[in-house]
JSON list of C-alpha atoms in Angstrom, two decimals:
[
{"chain": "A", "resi": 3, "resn": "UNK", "atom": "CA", "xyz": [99.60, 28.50, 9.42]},
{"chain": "A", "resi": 4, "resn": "UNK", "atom": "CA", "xyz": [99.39, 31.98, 11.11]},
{"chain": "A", "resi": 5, "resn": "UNK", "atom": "CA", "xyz": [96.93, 30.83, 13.80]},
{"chain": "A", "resi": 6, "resn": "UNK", "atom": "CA", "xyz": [99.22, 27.51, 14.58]},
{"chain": "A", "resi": 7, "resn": "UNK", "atom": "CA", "xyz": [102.39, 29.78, 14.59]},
{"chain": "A", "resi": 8, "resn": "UNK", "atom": "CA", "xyz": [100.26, 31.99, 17.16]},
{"chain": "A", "resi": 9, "resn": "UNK", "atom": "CA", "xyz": [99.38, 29.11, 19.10]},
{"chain": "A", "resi": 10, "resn": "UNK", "atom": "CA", "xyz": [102.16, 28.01, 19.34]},
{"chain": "A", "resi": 11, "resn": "UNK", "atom": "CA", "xyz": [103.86, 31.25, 20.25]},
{"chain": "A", "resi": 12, "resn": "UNK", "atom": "CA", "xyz": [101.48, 31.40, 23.65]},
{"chain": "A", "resi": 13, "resn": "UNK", "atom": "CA", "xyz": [101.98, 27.97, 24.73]},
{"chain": "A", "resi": 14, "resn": "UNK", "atom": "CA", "xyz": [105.73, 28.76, 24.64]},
{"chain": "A", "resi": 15, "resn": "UNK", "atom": "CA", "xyz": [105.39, 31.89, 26.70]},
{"chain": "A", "resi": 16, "resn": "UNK", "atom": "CA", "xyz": [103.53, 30.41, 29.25]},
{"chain": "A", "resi": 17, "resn": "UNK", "atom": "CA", "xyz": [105.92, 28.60, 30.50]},
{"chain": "A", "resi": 18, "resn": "UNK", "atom": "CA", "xyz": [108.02, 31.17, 31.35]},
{"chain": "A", "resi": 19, "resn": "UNK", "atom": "CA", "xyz": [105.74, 34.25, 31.67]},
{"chain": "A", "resi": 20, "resn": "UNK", "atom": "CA", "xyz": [104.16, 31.90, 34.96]},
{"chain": "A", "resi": 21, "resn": "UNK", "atom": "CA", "xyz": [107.38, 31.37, 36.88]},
{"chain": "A", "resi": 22, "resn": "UNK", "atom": "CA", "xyz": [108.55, 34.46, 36.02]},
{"chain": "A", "resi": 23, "resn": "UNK", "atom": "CA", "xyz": [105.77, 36.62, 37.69]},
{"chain": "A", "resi": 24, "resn": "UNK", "atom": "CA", "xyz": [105.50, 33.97, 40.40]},
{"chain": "A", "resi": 25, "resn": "UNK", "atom": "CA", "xyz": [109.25, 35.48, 41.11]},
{"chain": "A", "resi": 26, "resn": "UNK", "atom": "CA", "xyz": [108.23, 39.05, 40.56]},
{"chain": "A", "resi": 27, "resn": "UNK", "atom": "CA", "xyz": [105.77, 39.03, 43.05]},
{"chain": "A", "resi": 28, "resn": "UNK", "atom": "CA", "xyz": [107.96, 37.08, 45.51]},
{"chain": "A", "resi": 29, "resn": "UNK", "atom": "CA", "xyz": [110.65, 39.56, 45.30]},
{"chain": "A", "resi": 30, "resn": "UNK", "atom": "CA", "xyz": [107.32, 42.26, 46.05]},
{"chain": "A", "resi": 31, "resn": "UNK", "atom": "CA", "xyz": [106.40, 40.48, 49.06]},
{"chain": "A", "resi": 32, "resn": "UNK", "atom": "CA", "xyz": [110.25, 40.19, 50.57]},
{"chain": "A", "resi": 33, "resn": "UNK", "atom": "CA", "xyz": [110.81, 44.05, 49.74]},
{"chain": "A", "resi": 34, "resn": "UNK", "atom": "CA", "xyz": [107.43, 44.88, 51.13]},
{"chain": "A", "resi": 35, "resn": "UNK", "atom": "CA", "xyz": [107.72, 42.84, 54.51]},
{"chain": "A", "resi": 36, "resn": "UNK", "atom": "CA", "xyz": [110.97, 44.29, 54.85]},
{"chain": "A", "resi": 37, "resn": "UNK", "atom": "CA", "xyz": [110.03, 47.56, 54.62]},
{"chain": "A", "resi": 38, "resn": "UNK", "atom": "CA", "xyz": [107.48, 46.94, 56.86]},
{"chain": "A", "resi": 39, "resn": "UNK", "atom": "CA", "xyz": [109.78, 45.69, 59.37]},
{"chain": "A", "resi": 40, "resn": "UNK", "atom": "CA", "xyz": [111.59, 48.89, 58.78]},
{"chain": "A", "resi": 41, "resn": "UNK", "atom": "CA", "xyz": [108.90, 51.39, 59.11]},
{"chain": "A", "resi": 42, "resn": "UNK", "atom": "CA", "xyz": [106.75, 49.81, 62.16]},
{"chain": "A", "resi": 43, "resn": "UNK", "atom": "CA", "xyz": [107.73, 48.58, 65.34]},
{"chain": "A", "resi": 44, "resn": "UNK", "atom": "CA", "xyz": [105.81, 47.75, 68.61]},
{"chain": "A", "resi": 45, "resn": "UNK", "atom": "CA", "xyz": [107.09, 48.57, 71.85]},
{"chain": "A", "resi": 46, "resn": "UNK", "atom": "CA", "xyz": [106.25, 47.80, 75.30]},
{"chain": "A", "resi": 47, "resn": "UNK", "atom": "CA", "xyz": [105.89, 49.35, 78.48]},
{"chain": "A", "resi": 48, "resn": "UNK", "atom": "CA", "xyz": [109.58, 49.37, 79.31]},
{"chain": "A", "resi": 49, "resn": "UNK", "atom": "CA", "xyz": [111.18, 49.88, 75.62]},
{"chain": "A", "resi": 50, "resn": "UNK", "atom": "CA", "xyz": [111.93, 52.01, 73.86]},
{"chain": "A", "resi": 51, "resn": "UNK", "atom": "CA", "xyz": [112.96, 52.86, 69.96]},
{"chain": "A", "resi": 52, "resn": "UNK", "atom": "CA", "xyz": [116.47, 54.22, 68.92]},
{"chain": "A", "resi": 53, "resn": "UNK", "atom": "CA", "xyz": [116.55, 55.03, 65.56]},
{"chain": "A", "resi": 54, "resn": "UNK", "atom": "CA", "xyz": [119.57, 56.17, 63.93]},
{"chain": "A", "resi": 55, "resn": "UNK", "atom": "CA", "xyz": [119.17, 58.99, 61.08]},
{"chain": "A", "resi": 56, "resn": "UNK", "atom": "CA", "xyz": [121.63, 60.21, 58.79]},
{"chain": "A", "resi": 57, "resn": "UNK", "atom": "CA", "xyz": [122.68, 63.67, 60.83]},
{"chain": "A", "resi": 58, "resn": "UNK", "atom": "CA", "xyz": [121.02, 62.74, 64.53]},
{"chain": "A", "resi": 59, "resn": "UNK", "atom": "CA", "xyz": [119.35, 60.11, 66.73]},
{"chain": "A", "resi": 60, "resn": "UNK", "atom": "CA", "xyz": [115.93, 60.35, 68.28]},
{"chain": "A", "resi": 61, "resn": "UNK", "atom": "CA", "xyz": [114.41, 58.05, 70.92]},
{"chain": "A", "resi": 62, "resn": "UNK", "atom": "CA", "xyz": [110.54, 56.99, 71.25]},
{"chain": "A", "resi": 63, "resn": "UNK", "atom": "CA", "xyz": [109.34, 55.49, 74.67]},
{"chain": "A", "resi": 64, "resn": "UNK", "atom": "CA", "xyz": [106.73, 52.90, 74.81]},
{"chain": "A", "resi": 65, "resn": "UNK", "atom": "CA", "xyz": [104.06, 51.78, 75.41]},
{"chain": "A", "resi": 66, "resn": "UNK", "atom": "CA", "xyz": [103.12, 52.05, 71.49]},
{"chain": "A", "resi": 67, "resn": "UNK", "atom": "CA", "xyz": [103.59, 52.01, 68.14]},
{"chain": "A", "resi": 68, "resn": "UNK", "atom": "CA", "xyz": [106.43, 53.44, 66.38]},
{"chain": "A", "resi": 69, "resn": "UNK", "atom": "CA", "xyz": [106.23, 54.38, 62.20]},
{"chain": "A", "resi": 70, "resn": "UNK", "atom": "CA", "xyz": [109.42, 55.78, 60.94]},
{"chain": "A", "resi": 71, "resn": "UNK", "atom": "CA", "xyz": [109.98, 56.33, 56.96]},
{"chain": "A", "resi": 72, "resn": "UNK", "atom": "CA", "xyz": [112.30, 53.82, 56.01]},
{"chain": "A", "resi": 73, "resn": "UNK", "atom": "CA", "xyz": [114.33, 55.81, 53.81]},
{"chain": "A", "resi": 74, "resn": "UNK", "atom": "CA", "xyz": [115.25, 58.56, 56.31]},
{"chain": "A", "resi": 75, "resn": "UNK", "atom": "CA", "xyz": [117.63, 56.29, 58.79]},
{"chain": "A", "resi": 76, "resn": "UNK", "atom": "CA", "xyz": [120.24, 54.01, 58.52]},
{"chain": "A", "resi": 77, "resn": "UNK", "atom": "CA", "xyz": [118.49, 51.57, 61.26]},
{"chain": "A", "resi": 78, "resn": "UNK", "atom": "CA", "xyz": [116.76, 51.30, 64.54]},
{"chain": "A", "resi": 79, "resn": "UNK", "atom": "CA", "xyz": [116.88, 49.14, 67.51]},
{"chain": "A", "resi": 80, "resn": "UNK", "atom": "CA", "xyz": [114.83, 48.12, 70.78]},
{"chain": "A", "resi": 81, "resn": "UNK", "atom": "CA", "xyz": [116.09, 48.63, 74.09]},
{"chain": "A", "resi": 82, "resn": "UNK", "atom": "CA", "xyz": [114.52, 48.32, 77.82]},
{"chain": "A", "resi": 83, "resn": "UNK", "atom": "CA", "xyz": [114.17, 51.28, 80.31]},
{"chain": "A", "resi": 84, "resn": "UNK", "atom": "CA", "xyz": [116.24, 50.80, 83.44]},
{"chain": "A", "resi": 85, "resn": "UNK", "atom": "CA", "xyz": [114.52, 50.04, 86.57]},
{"chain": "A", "resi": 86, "resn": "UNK", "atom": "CA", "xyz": [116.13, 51.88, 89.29]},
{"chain": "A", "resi": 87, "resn": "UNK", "atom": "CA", "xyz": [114.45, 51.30, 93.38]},
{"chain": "A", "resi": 88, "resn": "UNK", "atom": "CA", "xyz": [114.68, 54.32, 96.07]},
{"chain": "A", "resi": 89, "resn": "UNK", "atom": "CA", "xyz": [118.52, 52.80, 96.99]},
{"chain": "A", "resi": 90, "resn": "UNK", "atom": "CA", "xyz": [119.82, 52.82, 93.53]},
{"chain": "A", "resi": 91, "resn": "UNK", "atom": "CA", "xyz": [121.21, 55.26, 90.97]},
{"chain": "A", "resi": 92, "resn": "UNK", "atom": "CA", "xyz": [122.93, 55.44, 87.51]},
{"chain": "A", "resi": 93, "resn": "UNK", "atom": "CA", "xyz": [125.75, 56.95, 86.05]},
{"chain": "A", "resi": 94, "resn": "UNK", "atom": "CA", "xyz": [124.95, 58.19, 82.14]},
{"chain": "A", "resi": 95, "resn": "UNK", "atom": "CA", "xyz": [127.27, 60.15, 79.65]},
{"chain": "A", "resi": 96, "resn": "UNK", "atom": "CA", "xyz": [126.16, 62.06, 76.62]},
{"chain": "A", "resi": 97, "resn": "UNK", "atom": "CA", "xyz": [128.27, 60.73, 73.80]},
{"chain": "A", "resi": 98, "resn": "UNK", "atom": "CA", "xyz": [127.21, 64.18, 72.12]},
{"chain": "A", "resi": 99, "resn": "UNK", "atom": "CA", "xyz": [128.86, 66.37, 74.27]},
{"chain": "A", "resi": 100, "resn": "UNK", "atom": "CA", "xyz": [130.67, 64.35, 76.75]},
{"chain": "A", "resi": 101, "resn": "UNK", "atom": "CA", "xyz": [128.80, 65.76, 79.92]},
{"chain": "A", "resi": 102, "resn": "UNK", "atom": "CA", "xyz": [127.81, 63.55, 82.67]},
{"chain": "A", "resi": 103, "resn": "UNK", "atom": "CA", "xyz": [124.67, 62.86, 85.13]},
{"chain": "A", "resi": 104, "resn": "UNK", "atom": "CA", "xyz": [123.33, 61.57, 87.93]},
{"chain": "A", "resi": 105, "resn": "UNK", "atom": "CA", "xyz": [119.86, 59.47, 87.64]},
{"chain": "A", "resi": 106, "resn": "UNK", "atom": "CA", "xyz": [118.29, 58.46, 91.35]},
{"chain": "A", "resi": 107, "resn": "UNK", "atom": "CA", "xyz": [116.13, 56.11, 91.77]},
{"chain": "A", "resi": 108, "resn": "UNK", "atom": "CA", "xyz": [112.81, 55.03, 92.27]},
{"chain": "A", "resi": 109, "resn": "UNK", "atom": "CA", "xyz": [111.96, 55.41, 89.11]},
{"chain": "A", "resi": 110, "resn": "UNK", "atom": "CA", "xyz": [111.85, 53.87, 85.10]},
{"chain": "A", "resi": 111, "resn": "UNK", "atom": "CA", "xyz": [114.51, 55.47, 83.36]},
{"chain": "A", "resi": 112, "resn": "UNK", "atom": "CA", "xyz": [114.10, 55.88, 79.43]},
{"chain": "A", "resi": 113, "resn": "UNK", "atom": "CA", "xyz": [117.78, 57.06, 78.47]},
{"chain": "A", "resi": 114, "resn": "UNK", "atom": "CA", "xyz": [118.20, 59.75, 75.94]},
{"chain": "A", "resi": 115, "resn": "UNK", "atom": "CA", "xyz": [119.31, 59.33, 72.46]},
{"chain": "A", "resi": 116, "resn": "UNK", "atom": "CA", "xyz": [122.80, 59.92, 72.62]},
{"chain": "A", "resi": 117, "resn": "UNK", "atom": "CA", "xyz": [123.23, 58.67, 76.61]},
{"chain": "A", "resi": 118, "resn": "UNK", "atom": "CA", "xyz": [125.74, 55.94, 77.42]},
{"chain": "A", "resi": 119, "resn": "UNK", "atom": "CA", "xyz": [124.71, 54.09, 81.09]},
{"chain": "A", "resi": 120, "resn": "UNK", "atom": "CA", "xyz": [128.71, 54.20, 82.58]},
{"chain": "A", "resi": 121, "resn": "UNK", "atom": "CA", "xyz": [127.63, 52.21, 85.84]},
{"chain": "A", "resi": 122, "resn": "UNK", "atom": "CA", "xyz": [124.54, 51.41, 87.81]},
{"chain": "A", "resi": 123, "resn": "UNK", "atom": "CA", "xyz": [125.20, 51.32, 92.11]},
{"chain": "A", "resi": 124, "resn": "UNK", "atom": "CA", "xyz": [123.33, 51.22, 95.31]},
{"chain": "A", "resi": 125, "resn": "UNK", "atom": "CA", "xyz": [123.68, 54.04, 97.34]},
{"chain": "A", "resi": 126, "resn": "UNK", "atom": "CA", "xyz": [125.89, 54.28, 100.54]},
{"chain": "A", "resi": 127, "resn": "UNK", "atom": "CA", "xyz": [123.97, 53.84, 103.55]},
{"chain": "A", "resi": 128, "resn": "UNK", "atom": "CA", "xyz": [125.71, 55.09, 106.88]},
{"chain": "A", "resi": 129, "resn": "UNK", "atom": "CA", "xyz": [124.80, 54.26, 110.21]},
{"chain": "A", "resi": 130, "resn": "UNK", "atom": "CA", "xyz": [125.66, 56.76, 113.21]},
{"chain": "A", "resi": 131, "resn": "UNK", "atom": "CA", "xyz": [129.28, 55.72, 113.53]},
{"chain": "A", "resi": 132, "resn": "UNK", "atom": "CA", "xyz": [129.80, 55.98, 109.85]},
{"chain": "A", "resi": 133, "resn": "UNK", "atom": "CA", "xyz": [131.04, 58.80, 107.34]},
{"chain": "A", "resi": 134, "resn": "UNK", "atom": "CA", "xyz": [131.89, 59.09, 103.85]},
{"chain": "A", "resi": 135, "resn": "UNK", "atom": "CA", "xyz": [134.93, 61.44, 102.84]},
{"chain": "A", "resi": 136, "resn": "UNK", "atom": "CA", "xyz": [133.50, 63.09, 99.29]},
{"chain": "A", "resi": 137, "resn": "UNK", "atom": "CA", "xyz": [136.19, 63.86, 96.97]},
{"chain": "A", "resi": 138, "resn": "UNK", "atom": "CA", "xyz": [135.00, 65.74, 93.68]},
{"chain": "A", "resi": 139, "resn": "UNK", "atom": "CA", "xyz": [137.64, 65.54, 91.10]},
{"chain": "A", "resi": 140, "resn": "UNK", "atom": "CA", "xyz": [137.24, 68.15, 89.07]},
{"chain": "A", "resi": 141, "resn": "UNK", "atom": "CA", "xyz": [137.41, 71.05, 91.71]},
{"chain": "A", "resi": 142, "resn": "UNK", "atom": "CA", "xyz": [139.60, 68.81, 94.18]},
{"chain": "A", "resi": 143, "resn": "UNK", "atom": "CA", "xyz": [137.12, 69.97, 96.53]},
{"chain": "A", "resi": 144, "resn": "UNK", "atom": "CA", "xyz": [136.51, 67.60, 99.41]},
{"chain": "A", "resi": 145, "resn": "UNK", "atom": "CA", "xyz": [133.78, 66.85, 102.24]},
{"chain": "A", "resi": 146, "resn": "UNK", "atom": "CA", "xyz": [132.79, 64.68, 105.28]},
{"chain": "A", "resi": 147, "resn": "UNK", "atom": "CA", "xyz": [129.43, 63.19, 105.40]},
{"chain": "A", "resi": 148, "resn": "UNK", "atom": "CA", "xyz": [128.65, 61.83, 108.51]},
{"chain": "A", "resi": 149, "resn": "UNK", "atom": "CA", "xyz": [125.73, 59.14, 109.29]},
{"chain": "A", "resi": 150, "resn": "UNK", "atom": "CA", "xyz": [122.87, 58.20, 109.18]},
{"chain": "A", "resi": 151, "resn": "UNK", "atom": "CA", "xyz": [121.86, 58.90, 106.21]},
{"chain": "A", "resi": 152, "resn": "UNK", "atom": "CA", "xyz": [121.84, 56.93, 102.15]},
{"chain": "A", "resi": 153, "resn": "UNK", "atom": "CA", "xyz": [124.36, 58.90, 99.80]},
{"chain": "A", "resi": 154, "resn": "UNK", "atom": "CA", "xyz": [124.42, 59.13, 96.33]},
{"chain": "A", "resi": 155, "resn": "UNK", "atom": "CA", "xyz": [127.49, 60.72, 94.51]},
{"chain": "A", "resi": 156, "resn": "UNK", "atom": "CA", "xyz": [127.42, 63.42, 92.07]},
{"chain": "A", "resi": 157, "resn": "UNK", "atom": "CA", "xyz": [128.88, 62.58, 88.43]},
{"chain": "A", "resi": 158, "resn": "UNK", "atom": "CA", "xyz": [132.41, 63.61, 89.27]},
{"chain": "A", "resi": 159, "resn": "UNK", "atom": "CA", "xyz": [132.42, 62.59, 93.61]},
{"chain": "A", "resi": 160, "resn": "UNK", "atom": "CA", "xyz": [134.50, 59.65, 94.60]},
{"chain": "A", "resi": 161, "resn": "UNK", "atom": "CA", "xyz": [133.92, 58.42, 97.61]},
{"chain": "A", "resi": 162, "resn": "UNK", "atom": "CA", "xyz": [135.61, 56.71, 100.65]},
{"chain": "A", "resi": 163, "resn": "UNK", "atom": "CA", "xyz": [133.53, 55.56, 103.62]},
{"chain": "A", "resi": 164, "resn": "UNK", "atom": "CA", "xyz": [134.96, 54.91, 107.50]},
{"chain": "A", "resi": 165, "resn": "UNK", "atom": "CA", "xyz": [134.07, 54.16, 111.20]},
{"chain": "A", "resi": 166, "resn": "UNK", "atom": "CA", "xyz": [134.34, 56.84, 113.47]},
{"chain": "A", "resi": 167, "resn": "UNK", "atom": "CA", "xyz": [136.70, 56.74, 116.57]},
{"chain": "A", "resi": 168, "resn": "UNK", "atom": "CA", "xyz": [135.36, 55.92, 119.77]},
{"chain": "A", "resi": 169, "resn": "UNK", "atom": "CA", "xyz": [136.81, 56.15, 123.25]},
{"chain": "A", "resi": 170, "resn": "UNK", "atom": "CA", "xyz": [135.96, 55.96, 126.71]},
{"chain": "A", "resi": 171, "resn": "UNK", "atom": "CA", "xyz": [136.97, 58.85, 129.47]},
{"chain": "A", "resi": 172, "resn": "UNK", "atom": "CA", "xyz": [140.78, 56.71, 129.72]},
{"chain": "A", "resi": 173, "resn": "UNK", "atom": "CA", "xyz": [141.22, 56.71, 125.94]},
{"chain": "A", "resi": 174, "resn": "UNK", "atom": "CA", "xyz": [142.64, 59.43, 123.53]},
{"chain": "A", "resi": 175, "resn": "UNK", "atom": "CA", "xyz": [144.17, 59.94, 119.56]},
{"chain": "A", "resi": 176, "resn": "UNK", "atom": "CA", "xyz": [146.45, 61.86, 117.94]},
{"chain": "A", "resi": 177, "resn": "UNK", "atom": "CA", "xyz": [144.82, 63.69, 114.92]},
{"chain": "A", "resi": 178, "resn": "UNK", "atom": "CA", "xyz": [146.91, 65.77, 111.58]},
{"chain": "A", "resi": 179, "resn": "UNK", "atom": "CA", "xyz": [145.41, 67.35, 109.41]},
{"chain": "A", "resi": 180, "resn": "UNK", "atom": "CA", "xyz": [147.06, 66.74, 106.19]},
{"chain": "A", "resi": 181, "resn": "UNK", "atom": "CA", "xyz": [147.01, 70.20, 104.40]},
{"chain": "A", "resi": 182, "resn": "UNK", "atom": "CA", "xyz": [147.95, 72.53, 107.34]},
{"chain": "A", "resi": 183, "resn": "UNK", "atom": "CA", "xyz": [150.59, 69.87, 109.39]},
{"chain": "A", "resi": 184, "resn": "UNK", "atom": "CA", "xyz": [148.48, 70.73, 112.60]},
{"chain": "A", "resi": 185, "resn": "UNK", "atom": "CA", "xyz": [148.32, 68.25, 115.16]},
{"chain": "A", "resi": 186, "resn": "UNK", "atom": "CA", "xyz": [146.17, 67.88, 118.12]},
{"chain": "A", "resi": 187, "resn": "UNK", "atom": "CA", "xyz": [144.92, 65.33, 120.96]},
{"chain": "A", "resi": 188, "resn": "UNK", "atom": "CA", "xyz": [141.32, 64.50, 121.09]},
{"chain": "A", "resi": 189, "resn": "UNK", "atom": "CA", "xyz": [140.50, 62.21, 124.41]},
{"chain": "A", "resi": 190, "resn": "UNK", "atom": "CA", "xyz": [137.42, 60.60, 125.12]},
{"chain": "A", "resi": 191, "resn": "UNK", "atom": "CA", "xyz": [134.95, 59.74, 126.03]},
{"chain": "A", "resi": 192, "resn": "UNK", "atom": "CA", "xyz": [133.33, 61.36, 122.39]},
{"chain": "A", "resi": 193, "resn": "UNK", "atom": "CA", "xyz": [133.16, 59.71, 118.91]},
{"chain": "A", "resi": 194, "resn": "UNK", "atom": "CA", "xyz": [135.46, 61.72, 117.00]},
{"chain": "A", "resi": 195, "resn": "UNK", "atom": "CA", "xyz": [134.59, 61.92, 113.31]},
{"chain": "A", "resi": 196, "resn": "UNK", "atom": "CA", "xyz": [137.16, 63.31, 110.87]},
{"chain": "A", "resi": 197, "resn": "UNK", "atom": "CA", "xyz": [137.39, 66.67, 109.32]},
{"chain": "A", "resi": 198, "resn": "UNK", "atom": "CA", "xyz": [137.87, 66.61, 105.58]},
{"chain": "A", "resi": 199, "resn": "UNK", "atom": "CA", "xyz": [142.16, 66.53, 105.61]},
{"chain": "A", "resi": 200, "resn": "UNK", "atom": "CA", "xyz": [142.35, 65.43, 109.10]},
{"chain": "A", "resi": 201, "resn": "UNK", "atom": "CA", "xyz": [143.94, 61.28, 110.00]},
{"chain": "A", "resi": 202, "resn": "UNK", "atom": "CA", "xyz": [143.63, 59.79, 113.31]},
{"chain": "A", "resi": 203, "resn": "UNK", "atom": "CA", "xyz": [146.52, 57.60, 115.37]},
{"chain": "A", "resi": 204, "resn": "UNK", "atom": "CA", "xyz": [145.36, 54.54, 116.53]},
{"chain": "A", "resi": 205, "resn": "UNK", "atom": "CA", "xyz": [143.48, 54.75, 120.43]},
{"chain": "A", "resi": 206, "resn": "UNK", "atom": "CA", "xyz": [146.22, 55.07, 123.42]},
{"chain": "A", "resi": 207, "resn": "UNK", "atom": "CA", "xyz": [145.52, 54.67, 126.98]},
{"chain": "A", "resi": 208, "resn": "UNK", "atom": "CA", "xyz": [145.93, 57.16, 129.53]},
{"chain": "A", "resi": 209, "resn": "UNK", "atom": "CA", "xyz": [148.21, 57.05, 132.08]},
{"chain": "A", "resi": 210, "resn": "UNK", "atom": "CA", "xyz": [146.59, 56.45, 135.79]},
{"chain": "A", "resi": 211, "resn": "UNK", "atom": "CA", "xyz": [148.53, 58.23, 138.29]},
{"chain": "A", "resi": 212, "resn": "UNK", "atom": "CA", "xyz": [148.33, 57.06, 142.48]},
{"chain": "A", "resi": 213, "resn": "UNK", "atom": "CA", "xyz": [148.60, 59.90, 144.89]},
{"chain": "A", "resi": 214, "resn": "UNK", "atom": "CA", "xyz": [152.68, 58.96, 145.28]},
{"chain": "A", "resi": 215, "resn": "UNK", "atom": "CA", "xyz": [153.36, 58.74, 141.40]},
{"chain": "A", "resi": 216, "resn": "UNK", "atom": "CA", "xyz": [154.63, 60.50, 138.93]},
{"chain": "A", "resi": 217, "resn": "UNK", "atom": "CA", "xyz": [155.84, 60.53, 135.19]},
{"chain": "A", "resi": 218, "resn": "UNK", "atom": "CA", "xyz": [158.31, 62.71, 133.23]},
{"chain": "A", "resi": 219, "resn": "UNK", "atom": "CA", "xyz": [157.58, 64.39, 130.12]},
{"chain": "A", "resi": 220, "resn": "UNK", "atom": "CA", "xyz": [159.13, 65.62, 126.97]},
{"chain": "A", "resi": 221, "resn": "UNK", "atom": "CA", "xyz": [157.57, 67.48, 124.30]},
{"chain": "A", "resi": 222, "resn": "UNK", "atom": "CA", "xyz": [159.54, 66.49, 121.28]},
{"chain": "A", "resi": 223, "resn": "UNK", "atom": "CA", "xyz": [158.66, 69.56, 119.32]},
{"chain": "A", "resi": 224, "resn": "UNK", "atom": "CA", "xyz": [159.89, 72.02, 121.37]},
{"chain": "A", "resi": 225, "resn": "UNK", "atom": "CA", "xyz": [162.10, 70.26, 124.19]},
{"chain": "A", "resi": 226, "resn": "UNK", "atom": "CA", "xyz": [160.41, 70.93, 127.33]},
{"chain": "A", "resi": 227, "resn": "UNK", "atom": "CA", "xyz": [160.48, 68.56, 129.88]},
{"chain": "A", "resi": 228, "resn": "UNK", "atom": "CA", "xyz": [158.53, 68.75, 132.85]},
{"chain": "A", "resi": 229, "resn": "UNK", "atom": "CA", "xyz": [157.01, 66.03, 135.67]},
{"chain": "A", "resi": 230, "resn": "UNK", "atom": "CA", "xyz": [153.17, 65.20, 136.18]},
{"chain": "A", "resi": 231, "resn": "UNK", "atom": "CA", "xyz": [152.34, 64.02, 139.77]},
{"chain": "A", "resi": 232, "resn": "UNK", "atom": "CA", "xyz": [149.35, 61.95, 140.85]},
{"chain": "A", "resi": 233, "resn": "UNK", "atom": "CA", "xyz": [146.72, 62.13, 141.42]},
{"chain": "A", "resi": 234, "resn": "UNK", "atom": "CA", "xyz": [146.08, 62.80, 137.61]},
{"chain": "A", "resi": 235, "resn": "UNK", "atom": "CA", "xyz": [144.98, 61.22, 134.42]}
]
């Protein structure tokens, strides 16, 4: 009677001991491939490995193979490299500290672990009847850039590009320069490119004078009148 009740005792547990380790060693397998997952990653040429730790970030750049401990960050992701050619550049802020750069291409850019791409632009390109009026706006400091040449801003520089003036021998412009009030006439023939305050009038023609002609005159800022004769322009 003690052997059957033994006998029988196994074939009950067998049952159940079977599917249960089948579980067991399911559950194993699931935790070990997702640690796995967790721990090892394989990156190409252009990726590159963000992993987020408790207290800081770190980057690794591919080509490779990356093995992190599993239990010392909260995750980490893949991301590509930005491919930047000779005419382009990127705009990147430091979430850390909140500065801000410049990246010019060529070049493949691996970002940093705590940078944040703001914008990705060609650069200007200015023939030799264009200029680019460079406003940085944290100084307030501004500049004139003339052509040819490719620009590319610094991290605080707005920009605004324009055609320079140009006249013939019977054309001329009115120029002010915005922070002093000073005006001035600039005739031709030149290509007249701006100073940094100064704003142009649109082009006037002069006036051609015969031998037995004349004009009167008025200079509205101070009152003088006076009469120019021919032959004269």
């Amino acid at each position: 009677p003690v052997v059957c009740s033994v006998v029988a005792a196994v074939f009950n547990l067998v049952p159940v001991t079977v599917p249960m380790s089948l579980i067991l060693l399911t559950a194993l397998g699931s935790a070990l491939s997702m640690l796995f997952q967790r721990a090892v990653y394989f990156l190409g040429e252009e990726e590159q490995l963000l992993i987020e730790g408790w207290l800081e970030r770190r980057a690794q750049n591919g080509p490779g193979v990356a093995v992190v401990n599993p239990f010392t960050h909260r995750g980490a992701t893949i991301r590509k490299a930005e491919t930047l050619s000779a005419t382009e550049y990127v705009k990147l802020c430091n979430s850390k500290d909140g500065s801000e750069r410049i990246e010019r291409g060529p070049q493949l850019l691996f970002l940093g672990p705590y940078d944040k791409l703001v914008d990705k632009s060609p650069a200007v390109c200015l023939n030799n009847t264009q200029f680019v009026i460079i406003t940085n706006q944290l100084s307030g400091e501004r500049s004139v850039l003339r052509g040819p040449c490719m620009w590319f801003p610094g991290p605080h520089d707005e920009a605004r590009t324009g055609e320079a003036v140009s006249m013939s021998r019977t054309e001329y412009i009115f120029v002010e320069d915005r922070l002093t009030g000073e005006r001035k006439t600039v005739r031709g023939p030149c290509v007249w490119f701006p100073e940094p305050f100064e704003s142009a009038s649109k082009k006037f023609n002069a006036i051609v004078l015969q031998e037995d002609e004349y004009v009167r005159l008025k200079d509205k800022t101070s009152g003088k009148r006076w009469v120019q004769k021919g032959k004269a322009q």
